Coordinates of C-alpha atoms and ligand atoms in Angstrom, one line a residue:
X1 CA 78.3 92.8 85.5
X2 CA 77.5 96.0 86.0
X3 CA 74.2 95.8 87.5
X4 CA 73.2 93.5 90.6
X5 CA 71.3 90.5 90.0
X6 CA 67.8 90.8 91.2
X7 CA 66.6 87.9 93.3
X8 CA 62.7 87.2 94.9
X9 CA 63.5 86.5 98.9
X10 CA 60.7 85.5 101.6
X11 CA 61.1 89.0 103.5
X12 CA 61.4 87.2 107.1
X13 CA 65.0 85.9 105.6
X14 CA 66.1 89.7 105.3
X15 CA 65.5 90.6 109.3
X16 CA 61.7 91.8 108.2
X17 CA 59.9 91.8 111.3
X18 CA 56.6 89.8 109.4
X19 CA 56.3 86.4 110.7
X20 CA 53.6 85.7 112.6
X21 CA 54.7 85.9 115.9
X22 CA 56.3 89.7 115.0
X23 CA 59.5 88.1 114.7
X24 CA 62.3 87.4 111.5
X25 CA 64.5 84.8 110.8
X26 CA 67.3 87.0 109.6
X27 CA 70.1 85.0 107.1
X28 CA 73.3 86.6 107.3
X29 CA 75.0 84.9 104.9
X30 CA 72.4 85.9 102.6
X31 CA 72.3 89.6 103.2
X32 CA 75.9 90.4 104.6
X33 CA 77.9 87.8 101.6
X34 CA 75.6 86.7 98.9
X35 CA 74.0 90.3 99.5
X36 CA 77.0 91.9 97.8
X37 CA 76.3 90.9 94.5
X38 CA 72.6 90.9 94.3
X39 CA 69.3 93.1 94.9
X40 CA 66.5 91.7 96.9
X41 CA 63.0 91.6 95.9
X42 CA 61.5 90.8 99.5
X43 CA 58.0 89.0 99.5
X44 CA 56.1 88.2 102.5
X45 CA 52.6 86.3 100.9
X46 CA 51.1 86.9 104.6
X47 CA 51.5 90.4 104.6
X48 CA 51.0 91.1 101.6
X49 CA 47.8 89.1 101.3
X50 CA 46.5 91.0 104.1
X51 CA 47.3 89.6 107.5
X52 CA 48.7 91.5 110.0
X53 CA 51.5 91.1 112.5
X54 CA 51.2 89.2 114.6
X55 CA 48.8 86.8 113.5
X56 CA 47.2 83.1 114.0
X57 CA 49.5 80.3 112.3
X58 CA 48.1 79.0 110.1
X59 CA 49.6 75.8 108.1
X60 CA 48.5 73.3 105.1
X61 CA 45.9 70.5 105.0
X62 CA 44.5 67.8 102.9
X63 CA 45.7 66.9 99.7
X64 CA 49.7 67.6 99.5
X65 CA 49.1 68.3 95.4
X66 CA 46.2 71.0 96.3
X67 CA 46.0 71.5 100.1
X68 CA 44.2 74.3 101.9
X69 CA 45.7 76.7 103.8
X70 CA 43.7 77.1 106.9
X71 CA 44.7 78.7 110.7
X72 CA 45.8 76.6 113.3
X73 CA 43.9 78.1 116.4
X74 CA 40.6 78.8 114.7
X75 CA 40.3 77.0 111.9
X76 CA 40.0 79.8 109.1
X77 CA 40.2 79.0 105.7
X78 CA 42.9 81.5 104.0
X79 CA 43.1 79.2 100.5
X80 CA 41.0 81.6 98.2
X81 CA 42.4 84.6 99.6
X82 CA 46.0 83.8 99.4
X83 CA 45.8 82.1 96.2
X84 CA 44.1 85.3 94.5
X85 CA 46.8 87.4 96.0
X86 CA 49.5 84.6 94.6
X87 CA 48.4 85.0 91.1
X88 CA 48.2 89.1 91.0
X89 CA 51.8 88.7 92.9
X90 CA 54.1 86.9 90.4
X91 CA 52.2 88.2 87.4
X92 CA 53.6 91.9 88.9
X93 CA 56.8 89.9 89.6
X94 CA 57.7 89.5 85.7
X95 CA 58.5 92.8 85.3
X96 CA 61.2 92.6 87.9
X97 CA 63.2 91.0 86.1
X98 CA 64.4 88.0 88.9
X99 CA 67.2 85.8 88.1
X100 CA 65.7 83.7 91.2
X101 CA 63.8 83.3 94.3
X102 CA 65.2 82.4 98.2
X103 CA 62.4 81.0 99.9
X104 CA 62.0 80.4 103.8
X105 CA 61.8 76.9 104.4
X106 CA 59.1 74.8 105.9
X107 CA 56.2 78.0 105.6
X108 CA 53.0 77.1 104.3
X109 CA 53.3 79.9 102.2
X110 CA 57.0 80.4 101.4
X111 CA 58.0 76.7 101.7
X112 CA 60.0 75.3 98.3
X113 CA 59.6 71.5 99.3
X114 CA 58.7 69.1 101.8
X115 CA 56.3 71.4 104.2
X116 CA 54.0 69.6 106.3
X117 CA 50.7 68.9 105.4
X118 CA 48.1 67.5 107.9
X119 CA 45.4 65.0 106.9
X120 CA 42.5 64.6 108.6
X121 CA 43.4 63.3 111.6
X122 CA 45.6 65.8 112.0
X123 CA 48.7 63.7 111.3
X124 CA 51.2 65.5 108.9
X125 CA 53.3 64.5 106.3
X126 CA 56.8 66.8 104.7
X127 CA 55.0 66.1 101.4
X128 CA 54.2 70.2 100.4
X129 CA 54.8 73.1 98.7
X130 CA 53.7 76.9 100.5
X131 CA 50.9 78.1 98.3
X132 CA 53.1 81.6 97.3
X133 CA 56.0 79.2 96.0
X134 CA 53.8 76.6 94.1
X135 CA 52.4 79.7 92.4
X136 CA 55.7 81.2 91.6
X137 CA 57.6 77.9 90.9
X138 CA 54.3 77.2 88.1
X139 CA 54.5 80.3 87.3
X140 CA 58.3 80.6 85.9
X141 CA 59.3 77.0 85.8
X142 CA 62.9 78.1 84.5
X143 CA 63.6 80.3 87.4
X144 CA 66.5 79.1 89.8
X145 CA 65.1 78.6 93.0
X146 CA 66.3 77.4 96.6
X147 CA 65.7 77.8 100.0
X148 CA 68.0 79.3 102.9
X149 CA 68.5 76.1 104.3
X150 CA 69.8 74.0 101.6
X151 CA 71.8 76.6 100.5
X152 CA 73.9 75.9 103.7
X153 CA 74.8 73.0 101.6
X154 CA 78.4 73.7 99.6
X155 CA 76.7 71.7 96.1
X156 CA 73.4 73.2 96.8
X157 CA 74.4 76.6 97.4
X158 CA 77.2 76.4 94.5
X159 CA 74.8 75.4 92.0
X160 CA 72.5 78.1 92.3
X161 CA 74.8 80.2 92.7
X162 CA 76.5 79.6 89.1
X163 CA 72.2 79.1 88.2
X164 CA 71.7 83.1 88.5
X165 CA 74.9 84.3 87.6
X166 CA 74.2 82.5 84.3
X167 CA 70.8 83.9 83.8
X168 CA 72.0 87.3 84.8
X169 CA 74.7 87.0 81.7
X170 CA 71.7 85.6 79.6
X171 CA 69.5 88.5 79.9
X172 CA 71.6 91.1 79.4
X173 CA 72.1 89.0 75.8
X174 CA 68.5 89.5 75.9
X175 CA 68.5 92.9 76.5
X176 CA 70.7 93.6 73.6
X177 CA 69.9 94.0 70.2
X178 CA 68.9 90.3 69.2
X179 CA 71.4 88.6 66.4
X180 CA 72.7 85.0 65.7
X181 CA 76.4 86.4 65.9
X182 CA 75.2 87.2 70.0
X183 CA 73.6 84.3 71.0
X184 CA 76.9 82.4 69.1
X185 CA 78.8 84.3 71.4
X186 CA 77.3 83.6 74.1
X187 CA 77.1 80.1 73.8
X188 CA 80.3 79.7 72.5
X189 CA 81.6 81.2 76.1
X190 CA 79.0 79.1 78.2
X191 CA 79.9 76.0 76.2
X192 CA 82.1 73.9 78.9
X193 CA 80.0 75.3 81.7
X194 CA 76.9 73.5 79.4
X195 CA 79.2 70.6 79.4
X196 CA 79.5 70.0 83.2
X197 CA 76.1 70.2 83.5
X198 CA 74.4 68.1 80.6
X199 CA 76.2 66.4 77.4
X200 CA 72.8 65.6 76.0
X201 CA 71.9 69.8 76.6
X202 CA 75.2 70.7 75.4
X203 CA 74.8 68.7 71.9
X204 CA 71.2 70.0 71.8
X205 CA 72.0 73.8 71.9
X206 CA 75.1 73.2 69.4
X207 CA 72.8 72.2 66.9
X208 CA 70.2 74.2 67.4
X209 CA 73.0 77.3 67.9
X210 CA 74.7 76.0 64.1
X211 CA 71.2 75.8 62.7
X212 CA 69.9 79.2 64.2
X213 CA 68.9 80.5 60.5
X214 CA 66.2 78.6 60.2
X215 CA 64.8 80.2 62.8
X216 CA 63.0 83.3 63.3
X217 CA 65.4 85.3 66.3
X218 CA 62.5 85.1 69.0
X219 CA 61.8 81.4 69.0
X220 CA 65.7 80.5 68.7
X221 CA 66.2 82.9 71.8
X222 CA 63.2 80.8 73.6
X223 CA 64.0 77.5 72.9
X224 CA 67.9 78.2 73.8
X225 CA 66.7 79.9 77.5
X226 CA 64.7 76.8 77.8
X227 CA 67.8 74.0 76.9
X228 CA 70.0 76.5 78.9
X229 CA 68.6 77.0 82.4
X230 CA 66.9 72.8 82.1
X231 CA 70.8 72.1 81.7
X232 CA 71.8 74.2 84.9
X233 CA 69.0 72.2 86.7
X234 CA 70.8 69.6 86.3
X235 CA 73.6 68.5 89.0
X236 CA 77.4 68.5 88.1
X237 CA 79.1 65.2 89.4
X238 CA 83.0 64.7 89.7
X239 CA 82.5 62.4 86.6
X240 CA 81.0 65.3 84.5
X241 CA 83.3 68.1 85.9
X242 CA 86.1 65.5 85.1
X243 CA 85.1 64.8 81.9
X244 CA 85.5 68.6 81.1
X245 CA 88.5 68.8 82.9
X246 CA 90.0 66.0 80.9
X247 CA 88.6 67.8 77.5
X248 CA 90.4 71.3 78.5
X249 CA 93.1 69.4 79.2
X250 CA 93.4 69.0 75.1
X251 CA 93.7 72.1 74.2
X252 CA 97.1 72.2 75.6
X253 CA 98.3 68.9 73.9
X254 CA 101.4 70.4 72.7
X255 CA 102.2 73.2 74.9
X256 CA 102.3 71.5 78.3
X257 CA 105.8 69.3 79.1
X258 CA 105.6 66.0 80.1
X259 CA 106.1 67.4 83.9
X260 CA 103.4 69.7 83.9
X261 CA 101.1 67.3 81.7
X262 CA 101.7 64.7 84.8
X263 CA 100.9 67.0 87.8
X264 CA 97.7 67.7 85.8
X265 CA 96.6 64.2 85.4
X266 CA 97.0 63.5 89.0
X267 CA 95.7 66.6 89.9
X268 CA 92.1 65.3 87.7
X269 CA 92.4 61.7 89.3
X270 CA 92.4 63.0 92.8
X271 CA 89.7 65.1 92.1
X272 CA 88.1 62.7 90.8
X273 CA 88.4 60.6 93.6
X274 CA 87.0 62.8 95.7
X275 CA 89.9 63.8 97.8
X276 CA 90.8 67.3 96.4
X277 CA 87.8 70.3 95.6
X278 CA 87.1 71.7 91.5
X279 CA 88.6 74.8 92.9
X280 CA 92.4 73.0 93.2
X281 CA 92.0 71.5 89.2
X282 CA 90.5 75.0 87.9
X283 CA 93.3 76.9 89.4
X284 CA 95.7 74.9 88.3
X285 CA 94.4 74.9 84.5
X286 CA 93.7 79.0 84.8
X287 CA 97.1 79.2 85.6
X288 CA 98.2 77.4 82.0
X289 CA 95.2 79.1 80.3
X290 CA 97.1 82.6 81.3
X291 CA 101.0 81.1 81.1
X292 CA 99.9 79.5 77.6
X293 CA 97.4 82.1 76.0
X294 CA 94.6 79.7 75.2
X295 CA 92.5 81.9 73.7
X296 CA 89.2 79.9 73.4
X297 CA 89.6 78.9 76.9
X298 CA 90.2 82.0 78.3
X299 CA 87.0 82.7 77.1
X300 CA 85.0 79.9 79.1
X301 CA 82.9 81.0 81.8
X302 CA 83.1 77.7 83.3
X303 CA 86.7 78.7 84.6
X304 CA 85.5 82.0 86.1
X305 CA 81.8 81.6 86.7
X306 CA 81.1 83.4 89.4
X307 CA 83.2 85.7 92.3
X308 CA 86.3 84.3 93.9
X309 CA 85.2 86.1 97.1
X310 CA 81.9 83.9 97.2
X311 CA 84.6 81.0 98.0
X312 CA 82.6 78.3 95.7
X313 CA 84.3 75.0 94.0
X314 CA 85.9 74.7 97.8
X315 CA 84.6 71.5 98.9
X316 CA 85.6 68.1 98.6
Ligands
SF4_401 S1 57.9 82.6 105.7 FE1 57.0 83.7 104.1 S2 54.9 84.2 104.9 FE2 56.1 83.6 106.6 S3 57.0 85.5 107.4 FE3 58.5 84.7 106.0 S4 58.0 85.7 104.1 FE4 56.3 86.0 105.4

């Protein structure tokens, strides 16, 4: 890839001095190692909006589906102002081309999921969404999008991980001169990753990929970005990955001997049971993709999907 993949990030995650209180909360992993491969788009909705530094907390009350966003001390009531700001934002936010969006947990602004709002006696409930994210996350429903904390989580953090590199590959599809023979190519490449993901999504874009003339270019190229990035929503499981494992497995029917055809199989049950990470499987069949010269899979992204260095696929 020659360019870095541009990602939204609440600015505080960066080391921005812009909370509140004049402080950050600085994420090294995501600026010193996921920071290598991508280009930050910071947003702070409280700055931005107007608010200066430092500044009241403020946090979200009333209906968790349409809550208000009002200060804690004094009781303003920030809802119009930082919903008007919200809409102008992410509309100037499409031309930046974002493969995804970091936000900082638990803000009422920035908060993904599960922020507190308070009902009216004041008690709260982790039933929210910060008012800048719910207007980004409506806004481009098909955008990977996470939050610093969950992506301490290995499955969490892998998945979105593979989520951007994907779209990253996808646009610069888009970018180029539109034809049936490139989206074939790049499905053909992304079909196994497909796979792990969603059977149902996989069979989907294979017919809609082998039945691509009757449709005009545009609306093929939209309803494939929608199949693709609902698919890579949806989790992998050791059953799926298995399943593809198994089918890769195939393709060397008649070049592996009976040895190397036996260390494999138990290499896919143990990692099926749990007791061995993707990475040990992958490595192994990348080494009989090169030893063999499997063409076709030596063309699958799954096997290569995103940097070693990231040290993905590693958990068990
Ligand atoms: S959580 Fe969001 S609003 Fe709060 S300081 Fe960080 S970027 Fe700004």
């Amino acid at each position: 890839m020659e360019d870095k993949i541009r990602l939204g990030i609440s600015s505080c995650l960066l080391g921005q001095n812009v909370r509140y209180d004049g402080g950050h909360k600085l994420d090294r992993y995501l600026t010193d190692t996921l920071g290598q491969y991508v280009e930050y788009v910071p947003v702070c909705p409280e700055v931005e909006c107007g608010l200066g530094i430092p500044r009241e907390s403020m946090r979200l009350v009333g209906n968790p589906e349409s809550p208000r966003l009002v200060t804690v001390r004094t009781g303003q009531d920030l809802t119009e102002r930082m919903q008007t700001w919200a809409k102008k934002r992410v509309g100037e936010l499409e031309r930046e081309g974002l493969c995804g969006f970091i936000f900082k947990s638990d803000s009422p602004s920035s908060g993904m999921e599960r922020v507190k709002v308070y009902n009216e006696k004041g008690m709260p409930e982790k039933a929210g969404r910060g008012m800048f994210a719910r207007a980004f996350m409506e806004h481009f429903p098909l955008i990977p999008v996470e939050e610093e904390g969950r992506l301490h989580d290995p499955k969490l953090r892998e998945s979105f991980i593979e989520s951007i590199f994907t779209l990253k590959r996808w646009r610069e599809v888009v970018q180029d001169r539109k034809s049936l023979g490139n989206l074939v190519g790049f499905h053909t490449q992304h079909k196994l990753l497909t796979l792990s993901h969603s059977e149902k999504h996989y069979r989907a874009m294979g017919k809609l990929v082998a039945e691509g003339e009757k449709l005009p270019l545009n609306e093929l190229y939209t309803q494939y970005e929608t199949l693709l990035m609902e698919a890579l929503k949806l989790r992998t499981t050791l059953k799926k990955n298995g399943n593809v494992l198994q089918h890769m497995m195939g393709y060397f029917k008649e070049q592996l001997s009976k040895d190397e055809k036996q260390e494999l199989l138990e290499i896919l049950d143990e990692y099926r049971e749990g007791y061995i990470p993707l990475i040990v499987p992958i490595t192994l069949i990348n080494h009989y993709v090169r030893k063999y010269q499997q063409d076709y899979l030596k063309e699958q992204v799954y096997l290569n999907p995103h940097p070693m260095a990231l040290q993905l696929r590693n958990h068990a």
